[in-house]
Amino acid sequence: MHDVLVLAAHPAIHQSRAGRRLRRALREAAVPGVLVRDLYEAWPDFFIDVATEQALLAPARLVVWLHPIQWYSMPALMKLWVDEVLQAGWAHGPGGRALQGKALWLVATTGASEGAYTPEGHHGHAFDAFLPPYRQTAALCGMQFLRPLLLHDAHRLSDEALDVRAAQFVATLQRHRQAMAADTVTGAA
């Protein structure tokens, strides 16, 4: 049984040093209770079995969206997953309480440097300006939106820097799990 569901959505994972390294770090750490699901592997034809995905979400207390930022948003299959799986009456709206009290954590890679995401930078805004759809999705579903972990400049990072960021990813995931366990013990969840 898992209490963390990592939804990995990279349309070209074989070309992604950073995405592959983050996934490998999760595998190597073998954190108990973590299920990693590659959406592009599971649904290469983009025909998502909603019941299967909802069943995987049910036991998870932490849902991680792990993907590259593409055009200031999530990859196409991740967006389709959100549209189809997070249905009204199940995830939100009248009777939609399936995700209530769970946490959503965005772990994303970008090709641009952190400095590119400033008012003076190439993208003209802090990265936070691109997060409202993520935050609102979590809020609509009654989920807590955790502070994102962003890996900027993913194409140019050295192997050593990637290793450091991958270790940070795993350590932060473990801290989130410990916090969830503590909430369960104290009855806060």
CSV table of C-alpha atoms in Angstrom, one decimal:
chain,number,residue,atom,x,y,z
A,1,MET,CA,0.0,0.0,0.0
A,2,HIS,CA,1.2,3.5,-0.8
A,3,ASP,CA,0.6,6.8,0.9
A,4,VAL,CA,2.6,8.8,-1.7
A,5,LEU,CA,1.6,8.8,-5.4
A,6,VAL,CA,4.2,10.3,-7.7
A,7,LEU,CA,2.6,11.1,-11.1
A,8,ALA,CA,5.6,11.5,-13.5
A,9,ALA,CA,4.6,13.1,-16.8
A,10,HIS,CA,7.5,13.7,-19.2
A,11,PRO,CA,6.7,13.2,-22.9
A,12,ALA,CA,10.4,12.5,-23.7
A,13,ILE,CA,11.9,11.1,-20.6
A,14,HIS,CA,14.6,9.3,-22.6
A,15,GLN,CA,15.9,12.8,-23.5
A,16,SER,CA,15.7,14.3,-20.0
A,17,ARG,CA,18.8,14.1,-17.8
A,18,ALA,CA,17.0,15.9,-14.9
A,19,GLY,CA,13.8,14.0,-15.1
A,20,ARG,CA,15.5,10.6,-15.3
A,21,ARG,CA,17.8,11.6,-12.4
A,22,LEU,CA,14.9,12.6,-10.1
A,23,ARG,CA,13.2,9.3,-10.9
A,24,ARG,CA,16.3,7.3,-10.4
A,25,ALA,CA,16.9,8.9,-7.0
A,26,LEU,CA,13.4,7.9,-5.9
A,27,ARG,CA,14.1,4.3,-7.0
A,28,GLU,CA,17.5,4.1,-5.3
A,29,ALA,CA,16.2,5.6,-2.1
A,30,ALA,CA,13.4,3.0,-2.0
A,31,VAL,CA,11.2,5.2,0.2
A,32,PRO,CA,8.5,2.9,1.6
A,33,GLY,CA,5.0,3.7,0.7
A,34,VAL,CA,5.9,5.6,-2.5
A,35,LEU,CA,4.4,4.6,-5.8
A,36,VAL,CA,5.8,6.2,-9.0
A,37,ARG,CA,3.5,6.2,-12.0
A,38,ASP,CA,4.7,7.2,-15.4
A,39,LEU,CA,1.7,8.6,-17.2
A,40,TYR,CA,3.2,8.5,-20.6
A,41,GLU,CA,4.1,4.8,-20.1
A,42,ALA,CA,0.7,4.0,-18.7
A,43,TRP,CA,-1.4,5.9,-21.2
A,44,PRO,CA,0.7,6.3,-24.4
A,45,ASP,CA,-2.5,6.5,-26.5
A,46,PHE,CA,-3.9,9.2,-24.2
A,47,PHE,CA,-6.9,7.0,-23.3
A,48,ILE,CA,-6.9,7.3,-19.5
A,49,ASP,CA,-8.7,4.7,-17.4
A,50,VAL,CA,-10.2,7.1,-14.9
A,51,ALA,CA,-11.3,4.4,-12.5
A,52,THR,CA,-7.7,3.0,-12.3
A,53,GLU,CA,-6.2,6.5,-11.7
A,54,GLN,CA,-8.8,7.3,-9.1
A,55,ALA,CA,-8.2,4.0,-7.3
A,56,LEU,CA,-4.4,4.8,-7.2
A,57,LEU,CA,-5.2,8.3,-5.7
A,58,ALA,CA,-7.5,6.9,-3.0
A,59,PRO,CA,-4.8,5.7,-0.5
A,60,ALA,CA,-2.4,8.5,-1.2
A,61,ARG,CA,-2.0,11.2,1.4
A,62,LEU,CA,0.5,13.1,-0.7
A,63,VAL,CA,0.2,13.4,-4.5
A,64,VAL,CA,3.4,14.6,-6.3
A,65,TRP,CA,3.2,16.0,-9.8
A,66,LEU,CA,6.7,15.5,-11.3
A,67,HIS,CA,7.0,17.0,-14.8
A,68,PRO,CA,8.9,19.6,-16.9
A,69,ILE,CA,7.3,23.0,-17.3
A,70,GLN,CA,6.2,23.4,-20.9
A,71,TRP,CA,4.8,26.7,-22.1
A,72,TYR,CA,4.4,27.8,-18.5
A,73,SER,CA,2.3,24.8,-17.6
A,74,MET,CA,2.2,21.0,-17.4
A,75,PRO,CA,2.7,18.6,-20.3
A,76,ALA,CA,-0.4,17.6,-22.4
A,77,LEU,CA,-1.0,14.2,-20.9
A,78,MET,CA,-0.8,15.6,-17.3
A,79,LYS,CA,-3.4,18.3,-18.3
A,80,LEU,CA,-5.6,15.6,-19.8
A,81,TRP,CA,-5.2,13.5,-16.6
A,82,VAL,CA,-6.3,16.5,-14.5
A,83,ASP,CA,-9.3,17.1,-16.8
A,84,GLU,CA,-10.5,13.5,-16.8
A,85,VAL,CA,-9.5,12.1,-13.4
A,86,LEU,CA,-10.3,15.0,-11.1
A,87,GLN,CA,-14.0,14.8,-12.0
A,88,ALA,CA,-16.8,16.9,-10.4
A,89,GLY,CA,-18.6,14.8,-7.9
A,90,TRP,CA,-15.5,12.9,-7.1
A,91,ALA,CA,-12.6,15.3,-6.6
A,92,HIS,CA,-14.7,18.5,-6.2
A,93,GLY,CA,-18.1,20.0,-6.2
A,94,PRO,CA,-21.2,18.4,-4.6
A,95,GLY,CA,-20.1,15.0,-3.2
A,96,GLY,CA,-16.6,15.5,-4.5
A,97,ARG,CA,-14.5,14.9,-1.4
A,98,ALA,CA,-12.1,12.1,-2.5
A,99,LEU,CA,-9.0,14.3,-2.3
A,100,GLN,CA,-10.1,16.3,0.7
A,101,GLY,CA,-7.2,16.7,3.2
A,102,LYS,CA,-4.5,15.3,0.9
A,103,ALA,CA,-1.5,17.3,-0.1
A,104,LEU,CA,-0.4,18.2,-3.6
A,105,TRP,CA,3.3,18.9,-4.3
A,106,LEU,CA,4.7,20.1,-7.6
A,107,VAL,CA,8.2,19.0,-8.5
A,108,ALA,CA,9.1,20.6,-11.8
A,109,THR,CA,12.1,21.1,-14.1
A,110,THR,CA,12.6,24.1,-16.3
A,111,GLY,CA,15.0,24.8,-19.1
A,112,ALA,CA,15.5,28.4,-18.1
A,113,SER,CA,17.6,29.7,-15.2
A,114,GLU,CA,16.0,30.9,-12.0
A,115,GLY,CA,17.0,34.5,-13.0
A,116,ALA,CA,14.9,34.1,-16.2
A,117,TYR,CA,11.9,34.0,-13.9
A,118,THR,CA,12.1,37.5,-12.5
A,119,PRO,CA,10.4,40.8,-13.6
A,120,GLU,CA,13.7,41.7,-15.3
A,121,GLY,CA,14.3,38.2,-16.7
A,122,HIS,CA,13.4,36.6,-20.0
A,123,HIS,CA,10.0,35.4,-18.8
A,124,GLY,CA,9.1,38.8,-17.1
A,125,HIS,CA,7.7,37.3,-13.9
A,126,ALA,CA,8.7,35.3,-10.9
A,127,PHE,CA,7.9,31.6,-11.3
A,128,ASP,CA,5.2,32.0,-8.7
A,129,ALA,CA,3.2,34.0,-11.2
A,130,PHE,CA,2.7,30.8,-13.2
A,131,LEU,CA,1.4,28.7,-10.2
A,132,PRO,CA,-2.2,29.9,-9.8
A,133,PRO,CA,-3.7,27.0,-11.8
A,134,TYR,CA,-1.9,24.5,-9.6
A,135,ARG,CA,-2.9,26.3,-6.4
A,136,GLN,CA,-6.5,26.6,-7.5
A,137,THR,CA,-6.7,23.0,-8.5
A,138,ALA,CA,-5.5,22.0,-5.1
A,139,ALA,CA,-7.9,24.4,-3.4
A,140,LEU,CA,-10.9,23.3,-5.5
A,141,CYS,CA,-10.2,19.6,-4.5
A,142,GLY,CA,-9.7,20.5,-0.8
A,143,MET,CA,-6.0,19.7,-0.9
A,144,GLN,CA,-3.1,21.5,0.7
A,145,PHE,CA,-0.7,22.9,-2.0
A,146,LEU,CA,2.9,22.4,-0.7
A,147,ARG,CA,5.7,24.7,-1.7
A,148,PRO,CA,7.0,23.5,-5.1
A,149,LEU,CA,10.4,22.2,-5.7
A,150,LEU,CA,11.8,23.7,-8.9
A,151,LEU,CA,14.9,22.5,-10.7
A,152,HIS,CA,15.8,25.4,-13.0
A,153,ASP,CA,18.3,25.3,-15.8
A,154,ALA,CA,17.8,21.6,-16.0
A,155,HIS,CA,19.5,21.3,-19.4
A,156,ARG,CA,22.8,22.9,-18.2
A,157,LEU,CA,23.2,21.5,-14.7
A,158,SER,CA,26.3,19.5,-14.0
A,159,ASP,CA,25.9,15.8,-13.0
A,160,GLU,CA,27.0,16.9,-9.5
A,161,ALA,CA,24.4,19.6,-9.3
A,162,LEU,CA,21.7,17.2,-10.5
A,163,ASP,CA,22.8,14.7,-7.8
A,164,VAL,CA,22.4,17.4,-5.1
A,165,ARG,CA,18.9,18.4,-6.4
A,166,ALA,CA,17.8,14.8,-6.6
A,167,ALA,CA,19.0,14.2,-3.0
A,168,GLN,CA,17.1,17.3,-2.0
A,169,PHE,CA,14.0,16.0,-3.7
A,170,VAL,CA,14.1,12.6,-1.9
A,171,ALA,CA,14.9,14.3,1.5
A,172,THR,CA,12.0,16.7,1.1
A,173,LEU,CA,9.7,13.9,0.1
A,174,GLN,CA,10.7,12.0,3.2
A,175,ARG,CA,10.1,15.0,5.4
A,176,HIS,CA,6.6,15.4,3.9
A,177,ARG,CA,5.9,11.7,4.7
A,178,GLN,CA,7.1,12.2,8.3
A,179,ALA,CA,5.0,15.3,8.7
A,180,MET,CA,1.9,13.3,7.4
A,181,ALA,CA,2.7,10.5,9.9
A,182,ALA,CA,3.0,13.0,12.7
A,183,ASP,CA,-0.4,14.5,11.7
A,184,THR,CA,-2.0,11.1,11.8
A,185,VAL,CA,-0.6,10.4,15.3
A,186,THR,CA,-1.8,13.8,16.6
A,187,GLY,CA,-5.1,13.5,14.8
A,188,ALA,CA,-4.5,16.6,12.7
A,189,ALA,CA,-5.1,14.9,9.4
